[in-house]
Short mmCIF file of N, CA and C in Angstrom, two decimals:
data_model
loop_
_atom_site.label_atom_id
_atom_site.label_comp_id
_atom_site.label_asym_id
_atom_site.label_seq_id
_atom_site.Cartn_x
_atom_site.Cartn_y
_atom_site.Cartn_z
N MET S 89 0.96 -1.05 0.10
CA MET S 89 -0.06 -0.02 0.08
C MET S 89 1.13 1.15 0.09
N ASN S 90 0.56 2.08 -0.71
CA ASN S 90 1.13 3.57 -0.89
C ASN S 90 1.18 4.62 0.55
N THR S 91 1.67 5.07 0.78
CA THR S 91 1.52 6.20 1.68
C THR S 91 2.21 7.32 1.23
N LYS S 92 1.34 8.50 1.61
CA LYS S 92 1.63 10.04 1.37
C LYS S 92 1.62 10.83 2.38
N SER S 93 2.26 12.09 2.38
CA SER S 93 1.84 13.16 3.25
C SER S 93 0.67 13.98 3.20
N VAL S 94 0.10 14.38 4.03
CA VAL S 94 -1.12 15.19 3.65
C VAL S 94 -0.86 16.65 4.71
N LEU S 95 -1.78 17.49 4.30
CA LEU S 95 -1.62 18.74 4.87
C LEU S 95 -2.52 18.79 6.43
N GLY S 96 -1.88 19.17 7.59
CA GLY S 96 -2.43 19.37 8.56
C GLY S 96 -2.61 20.31 9.09
N LEU S 97 -3.79 20.56 10.24
CA LEU S 97 -3.98 22.25 10.48
C LEU S 97 -2.70 23.08 10.72
N ALA S 98 -1.70 22.28 11.24
CA ALA S 98 -0.32 22.74 11.57
C ALA S 98 0.45 23.45 10.46
N GLU S 99 0.24 22.81 9.08
CA GLU S 99 0.58 23.10 8.01
C GLU S 99 0.21 24.21 7.28
N VAL S 100 -1.07 23.97 7.28
CA VAL S 100 -2.15 25.03 6.49
C VAL S 100 -2.07 26.68 7.56
N SER S 101 -1.94 26.44 8.59
CA SER S 101 -2.00 27.52 9.75
C SER S 101 -0.42 28.22 9.25
N ARG S 102 0.43 27.67 8.88
CA ARG S 102 1.93 28.14 8.50
C ARG S 102 1.73 28.85 7.18
N MET S 103 1.06 27.90 6.17
CA MET S 103 1.12 28.45 4.79
C MET S 103 0.42 29.93 4.82
N THR S 104 -0.94 29.90 5.86
CA THR S 104 -2.01 30.89 5.55
C THR S 104 -1.41 32.22 6.48
N ALA S 105 -0.35 31.81 7.53
CA ALA S 105 0.48 33.02 8.01
C ALA S 105 1.34 33.98 7.02
N ALA S 106 2.53 32.71 6.39
CA ALA S 106 3.28 33.19 5.73
C ALA S 106 2.68 34.16 4.42
N ALA S 107 1.57 33.66 3.76
CA ALA S 107 1.02 34.26 2.73
C ALA S 107 0.42 35.66 3.23
N ARG S 108 -0.19 35.82 4.44
CA ARG S 108 -0.72 36.78 4.99
C ARG S 108 0.44 37.56 4.94
N ALA S 109 1.40 37.28 5.73
CA ALA S 109 2.61 38.26 5.73
C ALA S 109 3.26 38.78 4.71
N GLU S 110 3.51 38.15 3.33
CA GLU S 110 3.81 38.72 2.40
C GLU S 110 2.63 39.72 1.74
N ALA S 111 1.46 39.77 1.76
CA ALA S 111 0.33 40.43 1.39
C ALA S 111 0.58 41.52 2.34
N ASP S 112 0.62 41.63 3.59
CA ASP S 112 0.56 42.60 4.52
C ASP S 112 1.46 43.65 4.37
N ARG S 113 2.87 42.83 3.96
CA ARG S 113 4.12 43.50 3.84
C ARG S 113 4.16 44.47 2.56
N HIS S 114 3.30 44.32 2.01
CA HIS S 114 2.99 45.06 0.67
C HIS S 114 1.91 45.73 0.67
N GLY S 115 0.75 45.85 1.63
CA GLY S 115 -0.16 46.74 1.88
C GLY S 115 -1.34 45.87 0.42
N TRP S 116 -1.35 44.85 0.59
CA TRP S 116 -2.20 43.96 -0.28
C TRP S 116 -3.26 43.52 0.19
N ALA S 117 -4.67 44.26 -0.24
CA ALA S 117 -5.65 43.16 0.16
C ALA S 117 -6.03 42.10 -0.88
N VAL S 118 -6.22 40.89 -0.35
CA VAL S 118 -5.99 39.46 -1.33
C VAL S 118 -7.01 38.75 -0.17
N SER S 119 -7.43 37.52 -0.96
CA SER S 119 -8.06 36.13 -0.31
C SER S 119 -7.06 35.48 -0.67
N ILE S 120 -6.82 34.36 0.16
CA ILE S 120 -5.76 33.18 0.26
C ILE S 120 -6.66 31.94 0.40
N VAL S 121 -6.38 30.81 -0.64
CA VAL S 121 -7.34 29.79 0.11
C VAL S 121 -6.27 28.59 -0.07
N VAL S 122 -6.08 27.90 0.66
CA VAL S 122 -5.43 26.41 0.79
C VAL S 122 -6.41 25.20 0.69
N VAL S 123 -5.86 24.21 -0.36
CA VAL S 123 -6.79 22.89 -0.60
C VAL S 123 -5.85 21.75 -0.26
N ASP S 124 -6.62 21.05 -0.56
CA ASP S 124 -5.69 19.66 -0.17
C ASP S 124 -5.51 19.08 -1.46
N ASP S 125 -5.02 17.75 -1.91
CA ASP S 125 -4.43 17.31 -3.35
C ASP S 125 -5.67 17.15 -3.91
N GLY S 126 -6.89 16.96 -3.45
CA GLY S 126 -8.34 16.89 -4.48
C GLY S 126 -8.72 17.85 -4.79
N GLY S 127 -8.32 19.22 -4.30
CA GLY S 127 -9.15 20.60 -4.61
C GLY S 127 -10.02 21.01 -3.78
N HIS S 128 -10.28 20.44 -2.52
CA HIS S 128 -11.13 20.57 -1.15
C HIS S 128 -10.99 21.47 -0.33
N PRO S 129 -11.39 22.56 0.08
CA PRO S 129 -10.76 23.63 0.72
C PRO S 129 -10.44 22.97 2.16
N LEU S 130 -9.34 23.89 2.73
CA LEU S 130 -8.88 23.39 3.97
C LEU S 130 -8.89 24.84 4.83
N ALA S 131 -8.75 26.08 4.05
CA ALA S 131 -8.36 27.10 4.68
C ALA S 131 -8.75 28.28 3.76
N LEU S 132 -9.57 29.44 4.13
CA LEU S 132 -9.94 30.47 3.36
C LEU S 132 -9.76 31.73 4.37
N LEU S 133 -8.57 33.00 3.65
CA LEU S 133 -8.63 33.93 4.53
C LEU S 133 -8.75 35.04 3.52
N ARG S 134 -9.66 36.02 3.84
CA ARG S 134 -9.97 37.07 3.03
C ARG S 134 -9.78 38.45 3.92
N LEU S 135 -8.76 38.93 3.30
CA LEU S 135 -8.34 39.98 4.40
C LEU S 135 -9.22 41.24 4.29
N ASP S 136 -9.01 42.31 4.84
CA ASP S 136 -9.73 42.99 4.87
C ASP S 136 -9.27 44.34 3.59
N GLY S 137 -10.96 44.40 2.95
CA GLY S 137 -10.76 45.30 1.76
C GLY S 137 -10.47 44.59 0.39
N ALA S 138 -10.25 43.12 0.59
CA ALA S 138 -10.29 42.35 -0.59
C ALA S 138 -11.63 42.13 -0.95
N SER S 139 -11.74 42.16 -2.38
CA SER S 139 -13.32 42.09 -2.59
C SER S 139 -13.78 40.70 -2.49
N PRO S 140 -15.36 40.64 -2.51
CA PRO S 140 -15.91 39.18 -2.12
C PRO S 140 -15.31 38.08 -3.57
N SER S 141 -15.28 38.84 -4.51
CA SER S 141 -15.15 37.77 -5.84
C SER S 141 -13.68 37.31 -5.42
N SER S 142 -12.60 38.02 -4.80
CA SER S 142 -11.13 37.49 -4.84
C SER S 142 -11.23 35.92 -4.09
N ALA S 143 -12.42 36.00 -3.09
CA ALA S 143 -12.14 34.49 -2.60
C ALA S 143 -12.68 33.42 -3.57
N TYR S 144 -13.85 33.59 -4.32
CA TYR S 144 -13.92 32.43 -4.94
C TYR S 144 -12.88 32.41 -6.23
N ILE S 145 -12.24 33.40 -6.81
CA ILE S 145 -11.11 33.00 -7.90
C ILE S 145 -10.05 32.57 -7.00
N ALA S 146 -9.54 32.97 -5.88
CA ALA S 146 -8.49 32.29 -5.08
C ALA S 146 -8.68 30.71 -4.94
N LEU S 147 -10.11 30.33 -4.73
CA LEU S 147 -10.26 29.15 -4.33
C LEU S 147 -10.03 28.14 -5.77
N GLU S 148 -10.72 28.67 -6.96
CA GLU S 148 -10.37 28.08 -8.37
C GLU S 148 -8.58 28.30 -8.74
N LYS S 149 -7.92 29.27 -8.31
CA LYS S 149 -6.64 28.92 -8.50
C LYS S 149 -5.88 28.06 -7.77
N ALA S 150 -6.31 27.66 -6.69
CA ALA S 150 -5.87 26.63 -5.79
C ALA S 150 -6.48 25.48 -6.25
N ARG S 151 -7.56 25.44 -6.70
CA ARG S 151 -8.41 23.84 -7.03
C ARG S 151 -7.58 23.75 -8.36
N THR S 152 -7.31 24.15 -9.07
CA THR S 152 -6.85 24.29 -10.49
C THR S 152 -5.16 23.52 -10.40
N SER S 153 -4.50 24.40 -9.16
CA SER S 153 -3.29 23.99 -9.03
C SER S 153 -3.15 22.76 -8.54
N ALA S 154 -4.17 22.32 -7.81
CA ALA S 154 -3.87 20.82 -6.89
C ALA S 154 -4.36 19.84 -7.93
N LEU S 155 -5.41 20.07 -8.78
CA LEU S 155 -5.49 19.06 -9.65
C LEU S 155 -4.67 18.90 -10.61
N GLY S 156 -4.26 20.03 -11.33
CA GLY S 156 -3.50 20.07 -12.41
C GLY S 156 -1.92 19.44 -12.04
N ARG S 157 -1.67 19.66 -10.64
CA ARG S 157 -0.20 19.14 -10.31
C ARG S 157 0.88 20.27 -10.80
N ARG S 158 0.36 21.59 -10.80
CA ARG S 158 1.45 22.50 -11.30
C ARG S 158 0.75 23.88 -10.99
N GLU S 159 1.57 25.04 -11.14
CA GLU S 159 1.17 26.28 -11.13
C GLU S 159 -0.12 26.54 -12.12
N SER S 160 -0.95 27.42 -11.49
CA SER S 160 -2.01 27.75 -12.64
C SER S 160 -1.61 28.58 -13.72
N LYS S 161 -0.53 29.24 -13.52
CA LYS S 161 -0.03 30.04 -14.59
C LYS S 161 0.25 29.00 -15.74
N ALA S 162 0.57 27.79 -15.77
CA ALA S 162 1.08 27.00 -16.94
C ALA S 162 -0.33 26.85 -17.94
N TYR S 163 -1.24 26.61 -17.55
CA TYR S 163 -2.62 26.83 -18.34
C TYR S 163 -2.78 28.27 -18.95
N GLU S 164 -2.77 29.25 -17.94
CA GLU S 164 -2.77 30.75 -18.83
C GLU S 164 -1.70 30.96 -19.64
N ASP S 165 -0.72 30.29 -19.68
CA ASP S 165 0.44 30.22 -20.59
C ASP S 165 -0.08 29.54 -21.83
N MET S 166 -0.47 28.40 -21.69
CA MET S 166 -1.06 27.56 -22.66
C MET S 166 -2.10 28.25 -23.67
N ILE S 167 -3.11 28.99 -23.07
CA ILE S 167 -4.02 29.60 -23.78
C ILE S 167 -3.81 30.45 -24.12
N ASN S 168 -2.85 31.40 -23.75
CA ASN S 168 -2.22 32.93 -24.27
C ASN S 168 -1.08 32.28 -25.29
N GLY S 169 -0.60 31.14 -25.26
CA GLY S 169 0.53 30.52 -26.44
C GLY S 169 -0.62 30.14 -27.42
N GLY S 170 -1.85 29.92 -27.68
CA GLY S 170 -2.55 29.72 -28.76
C GLY S 170 -3.55 28.18 -28.31
N ARG S 171 -3.23 27.69 -27.56
CA ARG S 171 -3.95 26.29 -27.13
C ARG S 171 -5.14 26.53 -26.51
N VAL S 172 -6.05 27.14 -27.38
CA VAL S 172 -7.43 27.58 -26.64
C VAL S 172 -8.67 26.59 -26.24
N ALA S 173 -8.04 25.63 -26.68
CA ALA S 173 -8.87 24.27 -26.40
C ALA S 173 -8.84 23.68 -24.84
N PHE S 174 -7.83 24.58 -24.18
CA PHE S 174 -7.82 24.37 -22.36
C PHE S 174 -8.78 25.60 -21.65
N LEU S 175 -9.77 26.33 -22.67
CA LEU S 175 -10.38 27.03 -22.40
C LEU S 175 -11.77 26.15 -22.02
N SER S 176 -12.01 24.90 -22.60
CA SER S 176 -13.21 24.21 -21.99
C SER S 176 -12.74 23.13 -20.81
N ALA S 177 -11.28 23.12 -20.82
CA ALA S 177 -11.24 22.47 -19.59
C ALA S 177 -11.75 22.30 -18.32
N PRO S 178 -12.18 21.60 -17.41
CA PRO S 178 -13.02 21.84 -16.18
C PRO S 178 -12.31 22.15 -15.19
N LEU S 179 -11.61 23.61 -15.39
CA LEU S 179 -10.94 24.13 -14.79
C LEU S 179 -11.21 25.70 -14.77
N ALA S 180 -11.66 26.17 -13.63
CA ALA S 180 -12.12 27.54 -13.53
C ALA S 180 -11.12 28.70 -13.23
N GLY S 181 -9.85 28.17 -12.53
CA GLY S 181 -9.04 29.08 -12.05
C GLY S 181 -7.68 28.85 -13.14
N THR S 182 -7.89 29.22 -14.17
CA THR S 182 -6.64 29.05 -15.28
C THR S 182 -6.05 30.59 -15.29
N LEU S 183 -5.63 31.14 -14.16
CA LEU S 183 -4.91 32.34 -14.19
C LEU S 183 -3.88 32.37 -13.25
N GLU S 184 -2.79 33.12 -13.17
CA GLU S 184 -1.64 32.97 -12.29
C GLU S 184 -2.02 33.41 -10.82
N GLY S 185 -1.37 32.60 -9.97
CA GLY S 185 -1.95 32.68 -8.46
C GLY S 185 -1.87 31.45 -7.88
N GLY S 186 -2.15 30.39 -8.40
CA GLY S 186 -2.14 29.09 -7.75
C GLY S 186 -1.01 28.33 -7.85
N VAL S 187 -0.49 27.58 -6.71
CA VAL S 187 0.89 27.14 -6.71
C VAL S 187 0.64 25.78 -5.89
N PRO S 188 1.24 24.88 -6.40
CA PRO S 188 1.00 23.49 -5.59
C PRO S 188 2.14 23.22 -4.70
N VAL S 189 1.73 22.59 -3.72
CA VAL S 189 2.44 22.24 -2.49
C VAL S 189 2.97 20.67 -2.96
N VAL S 190 4.11 20.82 -3.08
CA VAL S 190 4.75 19.52 -2.94
C VAL S 190 5.60 18.77 -2.06
N VAL S 191 5.56 17.89 -1.22
CA VAL S 191 6.50 17.08 -0.43
C VAL S 191 6.50 15.89 -0.50
N ASP S 192 7.74 15.55 -0.60
CA ASP S 192 8.65 14.01 -1.01
C ASP S 192 8.32 13.99 -2.37
N GLY S 193 8.21 14.82 -3.44
CA GLY S 193 7.87 14.36 -4.33
C GLY S 193 6.36 14.66 -4.87
N GLN S 194 5.11 14.56 -4.20
CA GLN S 194 3.98 14.19 -4.13
C GLN S 194 3.14 15.49 -3.75
N VAL S 195 2.15 16.00 -4.85
CA VAL S 195 1.71 17.34 -4.47
C VAL S 195 0.47 16.95 -3.32
N VAL S 196 0.68 17.36 -2.49
CA VAL S 196 -0.20 17.21 -0.97
C VAL S 196 -1.32 18.28 -1.14
N GLY S 197 -1.25 19.37 -1.80
CA GLY S 197 -2.44 20.63 -1.78
C GLY S 197 -1.88 21.51 -2.98
N ALA S 198 -2.37 22.86 -2.56
CA ALA S 198 -2.05 23.88 -3.32
C ALA S 198 -2.84 25.17 -2.56
N ILE S 199 -2.07 26.40 -2.92
CA ILE S 199 -2.79 27.57 -2.11
C ILE S 199 -2.77 28.39 -3.52
N GLY S 200 -3.72 29.15 -3.21
CA GLY S 200 -4.28 30.02 -4.30
C GLY S 200 -4.60 31.44 -3.81
N VAL S 201 -4.14 32.39 -4.53
CA VAL S 201 -4.40 33.99 -4.18
C VAL S 201 -5.02 34.59 -5.16
N SER S 202 -5.64 35.69 -4.70
CA SER S 202 -6.72 36.42 -6.00
C SER S 202 -6.90 38.05 -5.16
N GLY S 203 -6.53 38.93 -5.71
CA GLY S 203 -6.78 40.50 -5.33
C GLY S 203 -6.32 41.44 -6.08
N VAL S 204 -5.02 41.18 -6.32
CA VAL S 204 -3.89 42.15 -7.19
C VAL S 204 -3.45 41.67 -8.12
N LYS S 205 -2.40 42.10 -8.92
CA LYS S 205 -1.98 41.56 -10.32
C LYS S 205 -1.69 40.15 -9.91
N SER S 206 -1.76 39.53 -11.24
CA SER S 206 -1.48 37.90 -10.96
C SER S 206 -0.06 37.47 -10.49
N ASP S 207 0.89 38.26 -11.10
CA ASP S 207 2.40 37.77 -10.48
C ASP S 207 2.43 38.29 -9.13
N GLN S 208 1.70 39.32 -8.63
CA GLN S 208 1.88 39.49 -7.12
C GLN S 208 0.95 38.25 -6.45
N ASP S 209 -0.26 37.94 -6.97
CA ASP S 209 -0.99 36.95 -6.35
C ASP S 209 0.17 35.70 -6.19
N ALA S 210 0.71 35.52 -7.33
CA ALA S 210 1.63 34.44 -7.36
C ALA S 210 2.68 34.65 -6.15
N GLN S 211 3.19 35.93 -6.16
CA GLN S 211 4.38 36.12 -5.14
C GLN S 211 3.85 35.69 -3.69
N ILE S 212 2.62 36.01 -3.56
CA ILE S 212 2.15 35.76 -2.23
C ILE S 212 1.99 34.02 -1.84
N ALA S 213 1.51 33.47 -3.22
CA ALA S 213 0.93 31.93 -2.95
C ALA S 213 2.40 31.41 -3.06
N LYS S 214 3.33 31.79 -3.67
CA LYS S 214 4.47 31.01 -3.33
C LYS S 214 5.16 31.25 -1.90
N ALA S 215 5.20 32.25 -1.40
CA ALA S 215 5.30 32.63 0.16
C ALA S 215 4.82 31.52 1.06
N GLY S 216 3.85 31.41 0.74
CA GLY S 216 2.86 30.14 1.59
C GLY S 216 3.18 28.85 1.28
N ALA S 217 3.30 28.40 0.14
CA ALA S 217 3.98 27.27 -0.12
C ALA S 217 5.20 26.52 0.26
N GLN S 218 6.02 27.82 0.06
CA GLN S 218 7.25 27.22 0.55
C GLN S 218 7.76 27.14 1.99
N CYS S 219 6.55 27.36 2.82
CA CYS S 219 6.80 27.15 4.37
C CYS S 219 6.74 25.40 4.39
N VAL S 220 6.17 24.75 3.58
CA VAL S 220 5.81 23.49 3.63
C VAL S 220 6.49 22.45 2.62
N ALA S 221 6.78 23.11 1.27
CA ALA S 221 7.33 22.43 0.25
C ALA S 221 8.92 22.09 0.22
N GLU S 222 9.01 20.85 -0.48
CA GLU S 222 10.18 20.29 -0.22
C GLU S 222 11.32 21.52 -0.93
#
């Protein structure tokens, strides 16, 4: 039988704290979502001033990253590069800002951020993911 690591409350708390610290450092009002490897939400943090829609978008970015086992930016790049067939993929968060969390070579979840420019969302997400990633 195979075994794998899973995100627990301690890891999720560290991830959201690190992501929030990165957002606070720049004064960015964002939503931060952590999901497990199946894209199911484990935590949602909507900072003061973040738009309600950012919570939905952050969840979808995280879900896309977890299910696709890669950064959500990869899908955005494919679509922008002409592979428009990906627009029909059953993934709603094909924008930069979703980052997988990899432990022992396996994706154990992802973090998604929305609320500022996409590269800034990704910067925040990476700060969160790096706390537990290998």
